[in-house]
XYZ file of C-alpha atoms in Angstrom:
609
model
C -67.710 -27.440 -157.985
C -68.005 -28.220 -161.659
C -68.573 -25.481 -164.174
C -72.226 -25.533 -165.200
C -71.394 -25.322 -168.891
C -74.881 -26.337 -169.974
C -76.429 -23.461 -168.040
C -73.685 -20.929 -168.727
C -74.034 -21.502 -172.460
C -77.722 -20.711 -172.149
C -76.974 -17.562 -170.182
C -74.414 -16.449 -172.753
C -77.120 -16.655 -175.367
C -79.261 -14.275 -173.322
C -76.521 -11.817 -172.318
C -77.714 -8.249 -172.084
C -81.054 -9.119 -170.495
C -82.009 -6.809 -167.662
C -82.833 -9.417 -164.978
C -81.573 -12.947 -164.365
C -83.538 -14.808 -161.679
C -82.200 -18.094 -160.291
C -84.721 -19.616 -157.895
C -84.886 -23.068 -156.306
C -84.978 -24.631 -152.813
C -81.814 -24.713 -150.721
C -78.927 -26.800 -151.966
C -79.483 -26.597 -155.718
C -76.372 -24.554 -156.474
C -78.049 -21.185 -157.078
C -75.202 -19.145 -155.646
C -72.571 -21.279 -157.362
C -74.191 -20.740 -160.744
C -74.592 -17.022 -160.058
C -70.907 -16.697 -159.134
C -69.845 -18.567 -162.267
C -72.048 -16.365 -164.450
C -70.738 -13.200 -162.804
C -67.174 -14.358 -163.485
C -68.111 -14.685 -167.165
C -69.498 -11.134 -167.135
C -66.442 -9.774 -165.319
C -64.137 -11.425 -167.837
C -66.140 -9.626 -170.522
C -65.435 -6.275 -168.840
C -68.449 -5.771 -166.560
C -68.185 -4.478 -163.001
C -70.063 -6.523 -160.391
C -71.457 -5.376 -157.033
C -72.470 -8.353 -154.866
C -74.913 -8.077 -151.962
C -75.647 -11.097 -149.769
C -78.964 -10.380 -148.080
C -79.789 -10.929 -144.415
C -82.792 -10.414 -142.156
C -81.632 -6.842 -141.501
C -82.317 -5.996 -145.119
C -86.061 -6.056 -144.485
C -85.558 -2.545 -143.135
C -85.281 -0.193 -146.135
C -82.546 1.933 -144.582
C -80.365 -1.123 -143.888
C -80.990 -2.503 -147.379
C -80.072 0.783 -149.046
C -77.007 1.255 -146.845
C -75.736 -2.254 -147.618
C -76.465 -1.763 -151.323
C -74.493 1.482 -151.376
C -71.571 -0.160 -149.585
C -71.532 -2.929 -152.196
C -71.467 -0.377 -155.030
C -68.789 1.690 -153.270
C -66.415 -1.291 -153.341
C -66.766 -1.462 -157.121
C -66.885 2.289 -157.834
C -64.293 3.852 -155.497
C -64.444 7.064 -157.519
C -68.053 7.521 -156.394
C -67.192 7.168 -152.697
C -67.936 10.813 -151.828
C -71.353 10.765 -153.480
C -72.165 7.431 -151.837
C -71.108 8.777 -148.428
C -73.536 11.650 -148.948
C -76.335 9.204 -149.729
C -75.603 7.108 -146.630
C -75.867 10.235 -144.485
C -79.127 11.125 -146.210
C -80.587 7.698 -145.469
C -79.972 8.235 -141.756
C -82.103 11.375 -141.807
C -85.203 9.398 -142.729
C -86.921 11.900 -145.035
C -90.055 10.668 -146.787
C -88.587 10.693 -150.299
C -85.254 9.260 -149.162
C -85.612 5.912 -150.937
C -86.602 7.276 -154.333
C -83.933 9.971 -154.257
C -81.203 7.579 -153.143
C -82.022 5.043 -155.833
C -82.218 7.731 -158.521
C -78.759 9.088 -157.641
C -77.383 5.542 -157.461
C -78.707 4.785 -160.948
C -77.106 8.011 -162.213
C -73.744 6.940 -160.776
C -74.059 3.511 -162.419
C -75.173 5.068 -165.707
C -72.062 7.268 -165.747
C -69.832 4.195 -165.359
C -67.984 3.200 -168.498
C -68.894 -0.394 -169.324
C -71.435 -2.900 -168.074
C -72.500 -2.978 -164.437
C -74.164 -5.842 -162.583
C -76.002 -5.734 -159.258
C -76.182 -9.226 -157.754
C -78.587 -9.990 -154.885
C -78.033 -13.345 -153.165
C -80.825 -14.892 -151.030
C -83.575 -12.505 -152.097
C -86.101 -14.807 -150.361
C -85.201 -13.267 -146.991
C -86.777 -9.992 -148.151
C -90.394 -9.692 -147.044
C -90.690 -5.925 -146.674
C -92.828 -4.280 -149.366
C -90.709 -1.094 -149.420
C -87.530 -3.093 -150.106
C -89.276 -4.953 -152.912
C -90.375 -1.618 -154.353
C -86.741 -0.503 -154.270
C -85.765 -3.368 -156.551
C -88.691 -2.614 -158.857
C -87.451 1.002 -159.011
C -84.001 -0.242 -160.045
C -85.583 -2.395 -162.748
C -87.934 0.311 -164.037
C -85.317 3.044 -164.299
C -82.163 1.025 -165.004
C -79.670 2.689 -167.365
C -78.701 0.679 -170.462
C -75.479 -0.619 -168.896
C -77.156 -2.121 -165.789
C -78.299 -5.700 -165.377
C -79.400 -7.483 -162.209
C -78.787 -11.060 -161.066
C -80.930 -12.430 -158.257
C -80.971 -15.752 -156.376
C -83.877 -16.880 -154.236
C -85.337 -20.004 -152.669
C -88.710 -19.121 -154.167
C -89.980 -17.259 -157.179
C -89.693 -13.562 -156.271
C -92.713 -11.282 -156.104
C -91.572 -8.972 -158.882
C -93.132 -7.885 -162.212
C -91.547 -10.840 -164.031
C -94.326 -11.112 -166.653
C -93.747 -7.526 -167.727
C -90.020 -8.133 -168.110
C -90.641 -11.380 -169.973
C -92.868 -9.607 -172.503
C -90.052 -7.101 -173.064
C -87.573 -9.973 -173.496
C -85.639 -8.643 -170.490
C -85.920 -11.710 -168.226
C -83.955 -14.938 -167.841
C -85.485 -17.358 -165.330
C -83.764 -20.514 -164.059
C -85.621 -22.824 -161.653
C -84.969 -26.088 -159.793
C -85.762 -28.270 -162.774
C -83.039 -26.576 -164.782
C -80.552 -26.537 -161.884
C -80.729 -30.282 -161.143
C -77.632 -32.197 -162.193
C -78.363 -34.475 -165.097
C -76.668 -37.851 -165.277
C -73.621 -36.541 -167.173
C -73.123 -33.696 -164.668
C -73.494 -36.089 -161.738
C -70.833 -38.374 -163.236
C -68.495 -35.424 -163.896
C -68.937 -34.190 -160.355
C -68.554 -37.527 -158.549
C -66.001 -39.287 -160.715
C -63.949 -36.653 -162.528
C -63.948 -33.830 -159.992
C -63.963 -35.810 -156.742
C -62.062 -38.849 -158.001
C -64.530 -41.445 -156.715
C -64.346 -44.949 -158.190
C -67.939 -45.444 -159.235
C -69.339 -47.339 -162.165
C -72.194 -46.162 -164.322
C -74.802 -48.007 -162.266
C -73.582 -46.416 -159.014
C -73.683 -42.928 -160.532
C -77.146 -43.548 -161.913
C -78.415 -44.753 -158.531
C -76.969 -41.769 -156.723
C -78.298 -39.358 -159.328
C -81.759 -40.895 -159.092
C -81.692 -41.128 -155.307
C -80.776 -37.489 -154.903
C -82.963 -36.334 -157.801
C -80.011 -34.300 -159.034
C -79.979 -32.303 -155.795
C -76.522 -30.724 -155.752
C -76.130 -30.471 -151.962
C -76.907 -34.164 -151.523
C -74.418 -35.137 -154.223
C -71.730 -33.104 -152.467
C -72.546 -34.854 -149.204
C -72.356 -38.188 -151.061
C -68.849 -37.367 -152.272
C -67.714 -36.400 -148.778
C -69.224 -39.535 -147.255
C -67.740 -41.883 -149.838
C -64.220 -40.509 -149.398
C -63.918 -41.966 -145.900
C -66.316 -44.879 -146.184
C -65.027 -48.425 -145.619
C -68.025 -49.851 -147.470
C -69.110 -47.523 -150.294
C -71.607 -50.029 -151.652
C -73.434 -50.176 -148.326
C -73.541 -46.382 -148.144
C -74.875 -46.061 -151.669
C -77.631 -48.577 -151.008
C -78.339 -47.354 -147.495
C -80.416 -44.304 -148.165
C -83.675 -43.590 -149.890
C -86.099 -40.718 -150.065
C -85.698 -37.186 -151.300
C -84.105 -33.890 -150.406
C -83.798 -33.108 -146.694
C -84.088 -36.703 -145.458
C -81.198 -37.595 -147.786
C -79.264 -34.570 -146.583
C -79.707 -35.462 -142.908
C -78.605 -39.032 -143.522
C -75.517 -38.011 -145.445
C -74.619 -35.170 -143.071
C -74.466 -37.695 -140.250
C -71.972 -39.734 -142.265
C -69.852 -36.671 -143.073
C -69.714 -35.378 -139.509
C -69.191 -38.757 -137.875
C -66.094 -39.281 -140.003
C -64.446 -36.041 -138.828
C -61.849 -35.724 -136.094
C -63.490 -34.647 -132.806
C -61.742 -31.271 -132.751
C -62.887 -30.471 -136.300
C -66.470 -31.468 -135.475
C -66.392 -29.308 -132.343
C -65.098 -26.367 -134.380
C -67.962 -26.774 -136.854
C -70.571 -26.925 -134.114
C -69.148 -23.995 -132.150
C -68.951 -21.722 -135.182
C -72.348 -22.665 -136.617
C -74.175 -20.066 -134.495
C -72.928 -17.184 -136.666
C -74.237 -16.193 -140.083
C -70.725 -15.072 -141.044
C -67.295 -15.834 -139.638
C -63.770 -14.475 -139.697
C -60.706 -16.154 -138.267
C -60.597 -14.229 -135.009
C -64.306 -14.683 -134.322
C -64.107 -18.404 -135.126
C -61.161 -18.756 -132.753
C -63.066 -17.052 -129.943
C -66.098 -19.284 -130.439
C -64.099 -22.518 -130.647
C -61.579 -21.382 -127.986
C -58.533 -22.014 -130.140
C -55.879 -19.813 -131.710
C -55.964 -21.083 -135.289
C -59.395 -19.883 -136.345
C -58.307 -18.560 -139.745
C -56.319 -21.685 -140.561
C -59.291 -23.862 -139.624
C -61.651 -21.880 -141.862
C -59.271 -22.219 -144.796
C -58.908 -25.947 -144.079
C -62.687 -26.429 -144.057
C -62.962 -24.556 -147.343
C -60.260 -26.687 -148.945
C -62.089 -29.845 -147.796
C -65.348 -28.664 -149.401
C -67.165 -28.679 -146.065
C -69.855 -26.277 -147.270
C -67.936 -23.152 -146.323
C -67.480 -20.372 -148.853
C -65.704 -16.997 -148.686
C -67.739 -13.813 -148.744
C -64.950 -11.595 -150.084
C -61.938 -11.805 -152.318
C -59.509 -11.500 -149.401
C -61.054 -14.563 -147.701
C -61.544 -12.646 -144.491
C -65.219 -13.497 -144.020
C -66.862 -16.865 -144.635
C -70.248 -18.481 -144.195
C -71.602 -22.014 -144.148
C -74.107 -23.164 -146.707
C -77.585 -22.583 -145.278
C -78.525 -26.271 -145.223
C -75.282 -27.325 -143.565
C -75.507 -24.509 -141.006
C -79.063 -25.489 -140.124
C -78.008 -29.075 -139.644
C -74.998 -28.103 -137.515
C -77.224 -26.006 -135.263
C -79.666 -28.857 -134.772
C -76.787 -31.190 -133.994
C -75.332 -28.672 -131.547
C -78.625 -28.496 -129.683
C -78.988 -32.298 -129.755
C -75.465 -33.127 -128.561
C -74.851 -30.112 -126.322
C -78.165 -28.766 -124.958
C -77.809 -25.174 -123.765
C -74.347 -24.631 -125.240
C -75.666 -22.377 -127.993
C -76.612 -19.653 -125.507
C -73.021 -19.356 -124.315
C -71.716 -19.291 -127.878
C -74.155 -16.519 -128.791
C -72.943 -14.599 -125.722
C -69.327 -14.897 -126.889
C -70.298 -13.811 -130.383
C -72.186 -10.824 -128.995
C -69.138 -9.703 -127.012
C -66.856 -10.097 -130.040
C -69.122 -8.125 -132.367
C -69.584 -5.374 -129.749
C -65.828 -5.086 -129.250
C -65.462 -4.597 -133.011
C -68.212 -1.934 -133.173
C -70.569 -4.217 -135.097
C -73.494 -3.298 -132.884
C -76.265 -4.743 -135.025
C -74.831 -8.267 -134.938
C -73.927 -7.908 -131.254
C -77.570 -7.181 -130.464
C -78.787 -10.051 -132.644
C -76.576 -12.590 -130.881
C -77.541 -11.334 -127.437
C -81.191 -11.854 -128.365
C -80.482 -15.255 -129.948
C -78.869 -16.293 -126.680
C -81.941 -15.187 -124.751
C -80.160 -12.259 -123.049
C -82.632 -9.436 -123.615
C -81.019 -7.343 -120.889
C -77.626 -7.392 -122.605
C -79.220 -6.586 -125.950
C -80.997 -3.629 -124.371
C -77.770 -2.526 -122.660
C -76.009 -2.505 -126.030
C -78.698 -0.414 -127.693
C -78.757 1.994 -124.734
C -74.957 2.300 -124.726
C -74.869 3.357 -128.381
C -78.143 5.296 -128.470
C -77.054 8.897 -127.909
C -73.832 8.619 -129.967
C -76.031 7.462 -132.859
C -78.348 10.451 -132.334
C -75.516 12.959 -132.125
C -74.072 11.581 -135.361
C -77.515 11.888 -136.938
C -77.974 8.118 -137.264
C -81.456 8.227 -135.817
C -82.868 5.683 -138.245
C -80.228 3.137 -137.219
C -81.091 3.649 -133.562
C -84.809 3.107 -134.149
C -83.979 0.035 -136.236
C -82.010 -1.473 -133.334
C -84.781 -0.597 -130.915
C -87.278 -2.384 -133.143
C -85.489 -5.682 -132.515
C -86.052 -5.477 -128.766
C -89.256 -6.500 -127.007
C -91.824 -3.702 -127.153
C -91.434 -2.762 -123.479
C -87.644 -3.224 -123.198
C -86.970 0.526 -123.015
C -89.799 1.435 -120.651
C -87.623 1.368 -117.519
C -84.532 2.795 -119.224
C -84.611 6.605 -118.949
C -81.412 7.128 -120.978
C -82.703 4.949 -123.815
C -86.121 6.602 -123.725
C -84.399 9.978 -123.930
C -82.403 8.925 -127.001
C -85.536 7.536 -128.656
C -87.356 10.801 -127.939
C -84.506 12.742 -129.550
C -84.403 10.399 -132.547
C -88.112 10.726 -133.269
C -88.033 14.469 -132.665
C -85.125 15.081 -135.033
C -86.782 12.890 -137.662
C -89.827 15.165 -137.295
C -92.076 12.414 -135.952
C -93.762 14.475 -133.249
C -96.334 11.913 -132.127
C -93.741 9.168 -131.600
C -91.397 11.655 -129.908
C -94.136 12.836 -127.562
C -95.104 9.260 -126.716
C -91.517 8.347 -125.770
C -91.155 11.564 -123.821
C -94.354 10.907 -121.869
C -93.128 7.440 -120.895
C -89.782 8.962 -119.879
C -91.433 11.564 -117.658
C -93.511 8.871 -115.984
C -90.407 6.969 -114.825
C -88.433 10.051 -113.718
C -88.999 11.294 -110.162
C -90.405 14.788 -110.445
C -90.990 14.289 -114.159
C -94.569 15.508 -113.970
C -93.445 19.130 -114.025
C -94.103 19.839 -110.318
C -90.621 20.642 -109.141
C -88.657 23.631 -107.958
C -85.158 24.790 -108.732
C -83.651 22.551 -106.066
C -84.970 19.478 -107.860
C -82.519 20.137 -110.687
C -79.628 19.354 -108.341
C -80.629 15.706 -107.824
C -79.370 12.827 -109.939
C -82.346 13.075 -112.303
C -82.322 16.850 -112.614
C -80.266 17.065 -115.790
C -82.388 14.410 -117.455
C -85.598 16.272 -116.604
C -84.105 19.456 -118.052
C -83.037 17.570 -121.175
C -86.584 16.243 -121.502
C -87.758 19.853 -121.433
C -85.397 20.656 -124.318
C -86.836 17.767 -126.337
C -90.317 19.060 -125.541
C -89.329 22.509 -126.787
C -88.117 20.943 -130.061
C -91.409 19.114 -130.468
C -93.298 22.336 -129.777
C -91.321 24.295 -132.364
C -91.866 21.621 -135.006
C -95.559 22.117 -134.264
C -95.263 25.921 -134.659
C -95.690 26.457 -130.933
C -93.250 28.919 -129.335
C -95.133 30.165 -126.283
C -93.322 27.979 -123.734
C -90.117 27.070 -125.544
C -87.930 29.672 -123.836
C -89.086 28.538 -120.411
C -88.415 24.905 -121.248
C -84.775 25.502 -122.246
C -83.897 28.050 -119.558
C -82.590 25.559 -116.991
C -80.258 23.907 -119.516
C -78.823 27.304 -120.448
C -78.454 28.390 -116.820
C -76.635 25.174 -115.926
C -74.560 25.030 -119.085
C -71.293 24.300 -117.300
C -72.554 21.031 -115.818
C -74.877 19.766 -118.571
C -73.837 17.794 -121.645
C -72.687 20.044 -124.528
C -75.286 18.512 -126.874
C -78.165 19.529 -124.596
C -76.817 23.050 -124.115
C -76.130 23.498 -127.835
C -79.647 22.468 -128.846
C -81.136 24.623 -126.080
C -79.160 27.591 -127.424
C -80.499 26.926 -130.926
C -84.055 26.897 -129.619
C -83.464 30.149 -127.761
C -82.026 31.716 -130.919
C -85.041 30.570 -132.894
C -87.332 32.198 -130.336
C -85.255 35.388 -130.447
C -85.520 35.545 -134.249
C -89.246 34.834 -134.075
C -89.590 37.759 -131.635
C -87.327 39.977 -133.822
C -84.591 40.053 -131.156
C -81.906 39.635 -133.789
C -78.978 40.970 -131.769
C -79.847 38.611 -128.909
C -79.947 35.656 -131.318
C -76.467 36.473 -132.606
C -75.087 36.957 -129.112
C -76.573 33.631 -128.033
C -74.879 31.815 -130.900
C -71.558 33.474 -130.213
C -71.886 32.278 -126.608
C -72.928 28.788 -127.735
C -70.040 28.225 -130.157
C -67.913 26.499 -127.500
C -70.727 24.018 -126.851
C -71.308 23.379 -130.551
C -67.613 22.625 -130.943
C -67.742 20.032 -128.144
C -70.643 17.992 -129.530
C -69.727 14.720 -131.238
C -71.923 15.336 -134.299
C -72.092 18.365 -136.612
C -75.766 19.184 -136.686
C -76.163 21.404 -133.646
C -73.256 23.530 -134.913
C -74.660 23.697 -138.458
C -78.068 24.875 -137.333
C -76.537 27.296 -134.846
C -74.551 28.953 -137.646
C -77.700 29.045 -139.769
C -79.619 30.868 -137.038
C -76.751 33.319 -136.583
C -76.737 33.937 -140.347
C -80.519 34.448 -140.442
C -80.299 36.974 -137.596
C -77.443 38.837 -139.289
C -79.339 39.003 -142.575
C -82.382 40.362 -140.756
C -80.118 43.164 -139.492
C -78.968 43.752 -143.096
C -75.456 42.652 -142.169
C -74.869 40.667 -145.343
C -71.134 40.267 -144.703
C -71.738 38.729 -141.287
C -74.567 36.589 -142.657
C -72.326 35.215 -145.408
C -69.596 34.316 -142.927
C -72.041 32.369 -140.724
C -73.841 30.636 -143.579
C -70.667 29.781 -145.471
C -69.335 28.254 -142.249
C -72.556 26.234 -141.915
C -72.234 24.922 -145.475
C -68.591 23.899 -145.015
C -69.241 22.199 -141.669
C -72.289 20.339 -142.984
C -70.606 19.139 -146.165
C -67.421 18.052 -144.441
C -69.134 16.316 -141.532
C -72.431 15.097 -142.960
C -72.071 15.095 -146.758
C -73.108 17.349 -149.624
C -76.552 15.786 -149.924
C -77.296 15.802 -146.196
C -80.324 17.653 -144.926
C -78.108 20.076 -143.027
C -75.918 20.845 -146.069
C -78.922 21.458 -148.280
C -80.608 23.722 -145.720
C -77.438 25.760 -145.190
C -76.895 25.927 -148.958
C -80.454 27.139 -149.523
C -80.019 29.926 -146.944
C -76.695 30.929 -148.501
C -78.344 30.876 -151.916
C -81.079 33.177 -150.631
C -78.406 35.585 -149.394
C -76.749 35.618 -152.836
C -80.151 36.283 -154.380
C -80.645 39.290 -152.092
C -77.227 40.559 -153.170
C -78.102 40.141 -156.823
C -75.590 37.346 -157.356
C -78.099 35.315 -159.338
C -75.838 32.673 -160.888
C -74.417 31.622 -157.528
C -77.866 31.804 -155.957
C -79.365 29.535 -158.607
C -76.529 27.028 -158.254
C -76.918 26.754 -154.480
C -80.695 26.611 -154.599
C -80.597 23.923 -157.284
C -78.190 21.845 -155.169
C -80.447 22.231 -152.168
C -83.493 20.917 -153.999
C -86.501 20.543 -151.789
C -84.593 20.055 -148.539
C -85.018 23.640 -147.441
C -88.759 23.427 -147.960
C -88.884 20.379 -145.690
C -86.523 21.842 -143.123
C -89.138 24.000 -141.462
C -87.808 25.194 -138.181
C -85.201 22.540 -137.313
C -83.197 23.469 -134.266
C -80.823 20.586 -133.893
């Protein structure tokens, strides 16, 4: 692709503006121009974090997570702080977005030199909360931050306000169109086509300077036996031109190359191994690099050339051609892609491809398979995001998935949603209506009914109701040797909470000492963190400040190492430890811990998990 010197010179004259918006329909070279401009900024010393947006980014937690990952790649020294923010996002607190963005802006502001956030394909964003996130970045940007954004349509952002402040550069389709000189440079000088001035003028006029069509023209003319007939053989604008030329490009390819293009078109992004699986050949990486070298609308997504994607227009055309030439084949390709992504722990894309292939059952199986591990690692928001992609009733006959959803909503302190999921779960469990005796707990559903009781006890405690909590967790404690460690650990925390509430402090400490082996066997840290907190609270109530410090210090260390310094658990444990230092008169240390904890302790209430 030619260097857009005309446009880059204009951008150089506006360097330092806060926001650069490049918007035009597909195929006008928005991303190419953005990449060229970012290279100019990088050569001038700026650091650039690039985020290519996808449908997932309409969920605020996915958008923020992907944004943080993009910044982490550029600021490796901020990795620990960014890890803390990612953990915080998963806990779904109400002020999560504002806090995360504020800390991110602080990290960028501390960076020496210019910093650029680049958002490609902003048009896929329709969620109001995600749009507000970008507005937050614009409103509170430090002096060294600028933002570059590409979109197929003019973004719904406060552009007028930025324009008044002279902080906006806006480039639209009229500016992006190749003029006659650029069309000649592209076709004749860059691609080596033997065209006279009249041919170039006709092609420029026929494509209206549409960059994608001109690229298709160059590919078509390379292998054409009658260039004059091709040049005179099309008319019309934009997509009709593109379809006509795409046919010429694809029909000139070797059959195995065309099949590779069609087979791999079902994925939004590709790596060599995935491409090989889809096309059933062993040279996937070599083929991707060959397509890139032949300018077949494939571009790398990273500097290592591990991941690639087709241009949107070309991918759309390939998918239509796949369906036309091979009806029904796409479903099998989506199934292969789903298996590959699942095997590589890329669950989100595995679910998407299962759904795209029409296999709702497999998609639901994948979500169910990963549901409780996500909960135990405190990734409740991710679980609910995956669930939201499934049909509304997909989980209604899946007790294990309903259980995980109940846990997720409960631990996010969404009692109404948790109770709703729990009620549906009880309705599909034999004996789930509460009318059962001790022998019922020996059947195949007994442990699940007991676990449902533990979730109910959590919901009750969040609602300041303790009258039945001990009874609800008793079976899980009595059958601790056969139940999952997570269930037993949370049940023990609930029992300790009830003991503290009833001023049975010694019993609470004994319960936590007994429960330590179950805390240590859970896959996530949170049950163990809260258990140590309860033990510390009970010890402090007995005026055993030494014992309290040991428990609370252990909670802080575990939370910070496993969940991050800014996690809810770390801030709660830090606040309790700070309170202990305050009681001891160690005011400096108390103030430091309480300041680090912020408002988390106030929101923590009576968490038991």
